[in-house]
């Protein structure tokens, strides 16, 4: 496995009066992709938080190519950019059912030790699960 693909249907509340997805919702779609990517490894944000690790987004980039519209079924392709150290980087492609590229993007999330409120290294249990991950 070198990526995760998640489907999302655009809801009416995510669009403007013309039925076009509001630009900030692309960040939400990327978050859904990232959450499902973690889930494939048996991990979740809530589980990591229970282990004392937070993952705030420290960088977000979105490149808009075409408009997503109300009721479209979107495919979010999420890929790990490189092996994590003190942060984890993802790249995204968002396509519609006709396979038209709607947006690309990337995020960087920092590993934060909740008790110290300081950056920390990627947890060993995540690195162990990524041993066979092909970049």
PDB file of N, CA, C and O in Angstrom, residues 22-82:
ATOM      1  N   UNK A  22     -17.178  25.497  -1.406  1.00  0.00           N
ATOM      2  CA  UNK A  22     -16.446  26.603  -0.798  1.00  0.00           C
ATOM      3  C   UNK A  22     -14.997  26.174  -0.576  1.00  0.00           C
ATOM      4  O   UNK A  22     -14.729  25.052  -0.142  1.00  0.00           O
ATOM      5  N   UNK A  23     -14.059  27.068  -0.883  1.00  0.00           N
ATOM      6  CA  UNK A  23     -12.638  26.698  -0.926  1.00  0.00           C
ATOM      7  C   UNK A  23     -12.087  26.097   0.373  1.00  0.00           C
ATOM      8  O   UNK A  23     -11.242  25.217   0.335  1.00  0.00           O
ATOM      9  N   UNK A  24     -12.564  26.530   1.521  1.00  0.00           N
ATOM     10  CA  UNK A  24     -12.025  26.027   2.797  1.00  0.00           C
ATOM     11  C   UNK A  24     -12.389  24.562   3.035  1.00  0.00           C
ATOM     12  O   UNK A  24     -11.712  23.876   3.811  1.00  0.00           O
ATOM     13  N   UNK A  25     -13.414  24.063   2.370  1.00  0.00           N
ATOM     14  CA  UNK A  25     -13.812  22.671   2.570  1.00  0.00           C
ATOM     15  C   UNK A  25     -12.796  21.673   2.016  1.00  0.00           C
ATOM     16  O   UNK A  25     -12.786  20.515   2.422  1.00  0.00           O
ATOM     17  N   UNK A  26     -11.931  22.117   1.121  1.00  0.00           N
ATOM     18  CA  UNK A  26     -10.904  21.217   0.606  1.00  0.00           C
ATOM     19  C   UNK A  26      -9.982  20.762   1.734  1.00  0.00           C
ATOM     20  O   UNK A  26      -9.538  19.609   1.760  1.00  0.00           O
ATOM     21  N   UNK A  27      -9.701  21.652   2.686  1.00  0.00           N
ATOM     22  CA  UNK A  27      -8.877  21.271   3.840  1.00  0.00           C
ATOM     23  C   UNK A  27      -9.574  20.182   4.654  1.00  0.00           C
ATOM     24  O   UNK A  27      -8.927  19.266   5.166  1.00  0.00           O
ATOM     25  N   UNK A  28     -10.888  20.266   4.761  1.00  0.00           N
ATOM     26  CA  UNK A  28     -11.670  19.242   5.472  1.00  0.00           C
ATOM     27  C   UNK A  28     -11.595  17.917   4.720  1.00  0.00           C
ATOM     28  O   UNK A  28     -11.423  16.857   5.323  1.00  0.00           O
ATOM     29  N   UNK A  29     -11.698  17.959   3.401  1.00  0.00           N
ATOM     30  CA  UNK A  29     -11.603  16.730   2.611  1.00  0.00           C
ATOM     31  C   UNK A  29     -10.228  16.083   2.798  1.00  0.00           C
ATOM     32  O   UNK A  29     -10.116  14.858   2.896  1.00  0.00           O
ATOM     33  N   UNK A  30      -9.181  16.902   2.849  1.00  0.00           N
ATOM     34  CA  UNK A  30      -7.836  16.368   3.084  1.00  0.00           C
ATOM     35  C   UNK A  30      -7.760  15.718   4.472  1.00  0.00           C
ATOM     36  O   UNK A  30      -7.126  14.684   4.648  1.00  0.00           O
ATOM     37  N   UNK A  31      -8.419  16.331   5.454  1.00  0.00           N
ATOM     38  CA  UNK A  31      -8.410  15.753   6.799  1.00  0.00           C
ATOM     39  C   UNK A  31      -9.091  14.388   6.808  1.00  0.00           C
ATOM     40  O   UNK A  31      -8.617  13.453   7.463  1.00  0.00           O
ATOM     41  N   UNK A  32     -10.182  14.251   6.084  1.00  0.00           N
ATOM     42  CA  UNK A  32     -10.860  12.959   5.994  1.00  0.00           C
ATOM     43  C   UNK A  32      -9.901  11.926   5.396  1.00  0.00           C
ATOM     44  O   UNK A  32      -9.776  10.810   5.903  1.00  0.00           O
ATOM     45  N   UNK A  33      -9.202  12.296   4.329  1.00  0.00           N
ATOM     46  CA  UNK A  33      -8.240  11.390   3.714  1.00  0.00           C
ATOM     47  C   UNK A  33      -7.140  10.979   4.680  1.00  0.00           C
ATOM     48  O   UNK A  33      -6.770   9.802   4.765  1.00  0.00           O
ATOM     49  N   UNK A  34      -6.632  11.951   5.421  1.00  0.00           N
ATOM     50  CA  UNK A  34      -5.556  11.698   6.395  1.00  0.00           C
ATOM     51  C   UNK A  34      -6.046  10.778   7.506  1.00  0.00           C
ATOM     52  O   UNK A  34      -5.336   9.844   7.922  1.00  0.00           O
ATOM     53  N   UNK A  35      -7.245  11.019   7.994  1.00  0.00           N
ATOM     54  CA  UNK A  35      -7.815  10.193   9.066  1.00  0.00           C
ATOM     55  C   UNK A  35      -7.980   8.748   8.601  1.00  0.00           C
ATOM     56  O   UNK A  35      -7.655   7.805   9.331  1.00  0.00           O
ATOM     57  N   UNK A  36      -8.452   8.573   7.372  1.00  0.00           N
ATOM     58  CA  UNK A  36      -8.627   7.221   6.839  1.00  0.00           C
ATOM     59  C   UNK A  36      -7.287   6.556   6.546  1.00  0.00           C
ATOM     60  O   UNK A  36      -7.149   5.341   6.675  1.00  0.00           O
ATOM     61  N   UNK A  37      -6.294   7.339   6.155  1.00  0.00           N
ATOM     62  CA  UNK A  37      -4.939   6.807   5.958  1.00  0.00           C
ATOM     63  C   UNK A  37      -4.441   6.220   7.277  1.00  0.00           C
ATOM     64  O   UNK A  37      -3.931   5.093   7.311  1.00  0.00           O
ATOM     65  N   UNK A  38      -4.581   6.951   8.373  1.00  0.00           N
ATOM     66  CA  UNK A  38      -4.171   6.452   9.692  1.00  0.00           C
ATOM     67  C   UNK A  38      -4.950   5.195  10.080  1.00  0.00           C
ATOM     68  O   UNK A  38      -4.384   4.244  10.611  1.00  0.00           O
ATOM     69  N   UNK A  39      -6.240   5.218   9.792  1.00  0.00           N
ATOM     70  CA  UNK A  39      -7.104   4.090  10.152  1.00  0.00           C
ATOM     71  C   UNK A  39      -6.634   2.794   9.479  1.00  0.00           C
ATOM     72  O   UNK A  39      -6.733   1.718  10.053  1.00  0.00           O
ATOM     73  N   UNK A  40      -6.093   2.894   8.263  1.00  0.00           N
ATOM     74  CA  UNK A  40      -5.578   1.696   7.585  1.00  0.00           C
ATOM     75  C   UNK A  40      -4.435   1.044   8.352  1.00  0.00           C
ATOM     76  O   UNK A  40      -4.156  -0.130   8.174  1.00  0.00           O
ATOM     77  N   UNK A  41      -3.772   1.817   9.184  1.00  0.00           N
ATOM     78  CA  UNK A  41      -2.681   1.285  10.007  1.00  0.00           C
ATOM     79  C   UNK A  41      -3.156   0.953  11.418  1.00  0.00           C
ATOM     80  O   UNK A  41      -2.343   0.716  12.311  1.00  0.00           O
ATOM     81  N   UNK A  42      -4.459   0.975  11.619  1.00  0.00           N
ATOM     82  CA  UNK A  42      -5.005   0.660  12.931  1.00  0.00           C
ATOM     83  C   UNK A  42      -4.831   1.788  13.926  1.00  0.00           C
ATOM     84  O   UNK A  42      -4.855   1.553  15.134  1.00  0.00           O
ATOM     85  N   UNK A  43      -4.668   3.013  13.434  1.00  0.00           N
ATOM     86  CA  UNK A  43      -4.447   4.167  14.307  1.00  0.00           C
ATOM     87  C   UNK A  43      -5.572   5.172  14.153  1.00  0.00           C
ATOM     88  O   UNK A  43      -6.279   5.191  13.146  1.00  0.00           O
ATOM     89  N   UNK A  44      -5.704   6.018  15.157  1.00  0.00           N
ATOM     90  CA  UNK A  44      -6.682   7.100  15.095  1.00  0.00           C
ATOM     91  C   UNK A  44      -6.130   8.291  15.876  1.00  0.00           C
ATOM     92  O   UNK A  44      -5.255   8.140  16.729  1.00  0.00           O
ATOM     93  N   UNK A  45      -6.654   9.459  15.569  1.00  0.00           N
ATOM     94  CA  UNK A  45      -6.257  10.648  16.333  1.00  0.00           C
ATOM     95  C   UNK A  45      -6.583  10.466  17.809  1.00  0.00           C
ATOM     96  O   UNK A  45      -5.766  10.776  18.675  1.00  0.00           O
ATOM     97  N   UNK A  46      -7.766   9.936  18.098  1.00  0.00           N
ATOM     98  CA  UNK A  46      -8.153   9.782  19.503  1.00  0.00           C
ATOM     99  C   UNK A  46      -7.236   8.797  20.227  1.00  0.00           C
ATOM    100  O   UNK A  46      -6.887   9.015  21.385  1.00  0.00           O
ATOM    101  N   UNK A  47      -6.831   7.734  19.539  1.00  0.00           N
ATOM    102  CA  UNK A  47      -5.904   6.783  20.148  1.00  0.00           C
ATOM    103  C   UNK A  47      -4.535   7.390  20.405  1.00  0.00           C
ATOM    104  O   UNK A  47      -3.924   7.164  21.448  1.00  0.00           O
ATOM    105  N   UNK A  48      -4.066   8.191  19.449  1.00  0.00           N
ATOM    106  CA  UNK A  48      -2.768   8.842  19.629  1.00  0.00           C
ATOM    107  C   UNK A  48      -2.843   9.876  20.753  1.00  0.00           C
ATOM    108  O   UNK A  48      -1.915   9.995  21.559  1.00  0.00           O
ATOM    109  N   UNK A  49      -3.954  10.590  20.836  1.00  0.00           N
ATOM    110  CA  UNK A  49      -4.133  11.560  21.911  1.00  0.00           C
ATOM    111  C   UNK A  49      -4.155  10.871  23.268  1.00  0.00           C
ATOM    112  O   UNK A  49      -3.585  11.369  24.231  1.00  0.00           O
ATOM    113  N   UNK A  50      -4.800   9.698  23.332  1.00  0.00           N
ATOM    114  CA  UNK A  50      -4.816   8.924  24.579  1.00  0.00           C
ATOM    115  C   UNK A  50      -3.409   8.486  24.971  1.00  0.00           C
ATOM    116  O   UNK A  50      -3.117   8.326  26.159  1.00  0.00           O
ATOM    117  N   UNK A  51      -2.527   8.327  23.973  1.00  0.00           N
ATOM    118  CA  UNK A  51      -1.127   7.974  24.223  1.00  0.00           C
ATOM    119  C   UNK A  51      -0.260   9.206  24.469  1.00  0.00           C
ATOM    120  O   UNK A  51       0.960   9.097  24.569  1.00  0.00           O
ATOM    121  N   UNK A  52      -0.879  10.378  24.496  1.00  0.00           N
ATOM    122  CA  UNK A  52      -0.135  11.593  24.811  1.00  0.00           C
ATOM    123  C   UNK A  52       0.468  12.317  23.623  1.00  0.00           C
ATOM    124  O   UNK A  52       1.351  13.153  23.783  1.00  0.00           O
ATOM    125  N   UNK A  53      -0.008  12.006  22.414  1.00  0.00           N
ATOM    126  CA  UNK A  53       0.512  12.644  21.198  1.00  0.00           C
ATOM    127  C   UNK A  53      -0.608  13.422  20.505  1.00  0.00           C
ATOM    128  O   UNK A  53      -1.676  12.883  20.237  1.00  0.00           O
ATOM    129  N   UNK A  54      -0.338  14.684  20.214  1.00  0.00           N
ATOM    130  CA  UNK A  54      -1.256  15.501  19.415  1.00  0.00           C
ATOM    131  C   UNK A  54      -0.612  15.706  18.053  1.00  0.00           C
ATOM    132  O   UNK A  54       0.612  15.661  17.918  1.00  0.00           O
ATOM    133  N   UNK A  55      -1.454  15.962  17.038  1.00  0.00           N
ATOM    134  CA  UNK A  55      -0.963  16.168  15.678  1.00  0.00           C
ATOM    135  C   UNK A  55      -1.578  17.427  15.063  1.00  0.00           C
ATOM    136  O   UNK A  55      -2.416  17.338  14.159  1.00  0.00           O
ATOM    137  N   UNK A  56      -1.158  18.615  15.509  1.00  0.00           N
ATOM    138  CA  UNK A  56      -1.702  19.828  14.890  1.00  0.00           C
ATOM    139  C   UNK A  56      -1.127  20.048  13.490  1.00  0.00           C
ATOM    140  O   UNK A  56       0.027  19.713  13.213  1.00  0.00           O
ATOM    141  N   UNK A  57      -1.955  20.604  12.626  1.00  0.00           N
ATOM    142  CA  UNK A  57      -1.497  20.981  11.288  1.00  0.00           C
ATOM    143  C   UNK A  57      -0.658  22.241  11.432  1.00  0.00           C
ATOM    144  O   UNK A  57      -1.090  23.226  12.017  1.00  0.00           O
ATOM    145  N   UNK A  58       0.565  22.206  10.888  1.00  0.00           N
ATOM    146  CA  UNK A  58       1.430  23.387  10.927  1.00  0.00           C
ATOM    147  C   UNK A  58       1.611  24.009   9.551  1.00  0.00           C
ATOM    148  O   UNK A  58       2.090  25.133   9.433  1.00  0.00           O
ATOM    149  N   UNK A  59       1.196  23.285   8.512  1.00  0.00           N
ATOM    150  CA  UNK A  59       1.272  23.821   7.154  1.00  0.00           C
ATOM    151  C   UNK A  59       0.195  23.159   6.305  1.00  0.00           C
ATOM    152  O   UNK A  59      -0.022  21.948   6.400  1.00  0.00           O
ATOM    153  N   UNK A  60      -0.464  23.982   5.467  1.00  0.00           N
ATOM    154  CA  UNK A  60      -1.490  23.487   4.557  1.00  0.00           C
ATOM    155  C   UNK A  60      -1.337  24.223   3.239  1.00  0.00           C
ATOM    156  O   UNK A  60      -1.245  25.455   3.215  1.00  0.00           O
ATOM    157  N   UNK A  61      -1.290  23.469   2.159  1.00  0.00           N
ATOM    158  CA  UNK A  61      -1.214  24.042   0.819  1.00  0.00           C
ATOM    159  C   UNK A  61      -2.293  23.385  -0.038  1.00  0.00           C
ATOM    160  O   UNK A  61      -2.435  22.168  -0.021  1.00  0.00           O
ATOM    161  N   UNK A  62      -3.053  24.217  -0.757  1.00  0.00           N
ATOM    162  CA  UNK A  62      -4.074  23.707  -1.667  1.00  0.00           C
ATOM    163  C   UNK A  62      -3.890  24.393  -3.018  1.00  0.00           C
ATOM    164  O   UNK A  62      -3.771  25.611  -3.091  1.00  0.00           O
ATOM    165  N   UNK A  63      -3.861  23.591  -4.073  1.00  0.00           N
ATOM    166  CA  UNK A  63      -3.806  24.109  -5.443  1.00  0.00           C
ATOM    167  C   UNK A  63      -5.106  23.701  -6.125  1.00  0.00           C
ATOM    168  O   UNK A  63      -5.351  22.513  -6.347  1.00  0.00           O
ATOM    169  N   UNK A  64      -5.922  24.693  -6.450  1.00  0.00           N
ATOM    170  CA  UNK A  64      -7.231  24.451  -7.037  1.00  0.00           C
ATOM    171  C   UNK A  64      -7.098  24.326  -8.550  1.00  0.00           C
ATOM    172  O   UNK A  64      -6.489  25.168  -9.200  1.00  0.00           O
ATOM    173  N   UNK A  65      -7.702  23.291  -9.115  1.00  0.00           N
ATOM    174  CA  UNK A  65      -7.628  23.033 -10.557  1.00  0.00           C
ATOM    175  C   UNK A  65      -8.991  23.174 -11.226  1.00  0.00           C
ATOM    176  O   UNK A  65      -9.108  23.790 -12.268  1.00  0.00           O
ATOM    177  N   UNK A  66     -10.012  22.561 -10.645  1.00  0.00           N
ATOM    178  CA  UNK A  66     -11.379  22.596 -11.156  1.00  0.00           C
ATOM    179  C   UNK A  66     -12.331  22.605  -9.966  1.00  0.00           C
ATOM    180  O   UNK A  66     -11.954  22.228  -8.859  1.00  0.00           O
ATOM    181  N   UNK A  67     -13.567  22.986 -10.193  1.00  0.00           N
ATOM    182  CA  UNK A  67     -14.534  23.097  -9.105  1.00  0.00           C
ATOM    183  C   UNK A  67     -15.204  21.766  -8.792  1.00  0.00           C
ATOM    184  O   UNK A  67     -15.639  21.050  -9.691  1.00  0.00           O
ATOM    185  N   UNK A  68     -15.305  21.485  -7.507  1.00  0.00           N
ATOM    186  CA  UNK A  68     -16.160  20.402  -7.036  1.00  0.00           C
ATOM    187  C   UNK A  68     -17.539  21.010  -6.839  1.00  0.00           C
ATOM    188  O   UNK A  68     -17.674  22.193  -6.508  1.00  0.00           O
ATOM    189  N   UNK A  69     -18.578  20.200  -7.043  1.00  0.00           N
ATOM    190  CA  UNK A  69     -19.951  20.712  -6.995  1.00  0.00           C
ATOM    191  C   UNK A  69     -20.829  19.840  -6.096  1.00  0.00           C
ATOM    192  O   UNK A  69     -20.495  18.694  -5.799  1.00  0.00           O
ATOM    193  N   UNK A  70     -21.952  20.428  -5.739  1.00  0.00           N
ATOM    194  CA  UNK A  70     -22.913  19.731  -4.894  1.00  0.00           C
ATOM    195  C   UNK A  70     -23.240  18.350  -5.471  1.00  0.00           C
ATOM    196  O   UNK A  70     -23.459  18.184  -6.662  1.00  0.00           O
ATOM    197  N   UNK A  71     -23.245  17.357  -4.592  1.00  0.00           N
ATOM    198  CA  UNK A  71     -23.595  15.961  -4.853  1.00  0.00           C
ATOM    199  C   UNK A  71     -22.532  15.182  -5.628  1.00  0.00           C
ATOM    200  O   UNK A  71     -22.725  14.001  -5.914  1.00  0.00           O
ATOM    201  N   UNK A  72     -21.408  15.822  -5.973  1.00  0.00           N
ATOM    202  CA  UNK A  72     -20.293  15.070  -6.561  1.00  0.00           C
ATOM    203  C   UNK A  72     -19.791  14.039  -5.558  1.00  0.00           C
ATOM    204  O   UNK A  72     -19.783  14.285  -4.346  1.00  0.00           O
ATOM    205  N   UNK A  73     -19.355  12.906  -6.065  1.00  0.00           N
ATOM    206  CA  UNK A  73     -18.625  11.946  -5.237  1.00  0.00           C
ATOM    207  C   UNK A  73     -17.153  12.179  -5.530  1.00  0.00           C
ATOM    208  O   UNK A  73     -16.702  12.053  -6.667  1.00  0.00           O
ATOM    209  N   UNK A  74     -16.435  12.563  -4.488  1.00  0.00           N
ATOM    210  CA  UNK A  74     -15.019  12.902  -4.624  1.00  0.00           C
ATOM    211  C   UNK A  74     -14.156  11.749  -4.151  1.00  0.00           C
ATOM    212  O   UNK A  74     -14.514  11.029  -3.224  1.00  0.00           O
ATOM    213  N   UNK A  75     -13.008  11.591  -4.788  1.00  0.00           N
ATOM    214  CA  UNK A  75     -12.003  10.622  -4.355  1.00  0.00           C
ATOM    215  C   UNK A  75     -10.813  11.405  -3.826  1.00  0.00           C
ATOM    216  O   UNK A  75     -10.215  12.195  -4.557  1.00  0.00           O
ATOM    217  N   UNK A  76     -10.493  11.184  -2.565  1.00  0.00           N
ATOM    218  CA  UNK A  76      -9.326  11.818  -1.951  1.00  0.00           C
ATOM    219  C   UNK A  76      -8.218  10.776  -1.896  1.00  0.00           C
ATOM    220  O   UNK A  76      -8.353   9.761  -1.213  1.00  0.00           O
ATOM    221  N   UNK A  77      -7.160  11.011  -2.624  1.00  0.00           N
ATOM    222  CA  UNK A  77      -5.998  10.123  -2.604  1.00  0.00           C
ATOM    223  C   UNK A  77      -4.972  10.747  -1.663  1.00  0.00           C
ATOM    224  O   UNK A  77      -4.528  11.876  -1.879  1.00  0.00           O
ATOM    225  N   UNK A  78      -4.614  10.016  -0.616  1.00  0.00           N
ATOM    226  CA  UNK A  78      -3.693  10.503   0.413  1.00  0.00           C
ATOM    227  C   UNK A  78      -2.431   9.661   0.389  1.00  0.00           C
ATOM    228  O   UNK A  78      -2.501   8.432   0.460  1.00  0.00           O
ATOM    229  N   UNK A  79      -1.299  10.330   0.301  1.00  0.00           N
ATOM    230  CA  UNK A  79      -0.006   9.656   0.232  1.00  0.00           C
ATOM    231  C   UNK A  79       0.941  10.258   1.262  1.00  0.00           C
ATOM    232  O   UNK A  79       0.995  11.481   1.419  1.00  0.00           O
ATOM    233  N   UNK A  80       1.688   9.408   1.934  1.00  0.00           N
ATOM    234  CA  UNK A  80       2.744   9.871   2.833  1.00  0.00           C
ATOM    235  C   UNK A  80       3.895  10.361   1.976  1.00  0.00           C
ATOM    236  O   UNK A  80       4.362   9.648   1.086  1.00  0.00           O
ATOM    237  N   UNK A  81       4.365  11.584   2.221  1.00  0.00           N
ATOM    238  CA  UNK A  81       5.425  12.170   1.386  1.00  0.00           C
ATOM    239  C   UNK A  81       6.788  11.589   1.717  1.00  0.00           C
ATOM    240  O   UNK A  81       7.596  11.313   0.825  1.00  0.00           O
ATOM    241  N   UNK A  82       7.072  11.429   3.009  1.00  0.00           N
ATOM    242  CA  UNK A  82       8.350  10.850   3.449  1.00  0.00           C
ATOM    243  C   UNK A  82       8.164  10.270   4.840  1.00  0.00           C
ATOM    244  O   UNK A  82       7.168  10.555   5.501  1.00  0.00           O
TER     245      UNK A  82
END
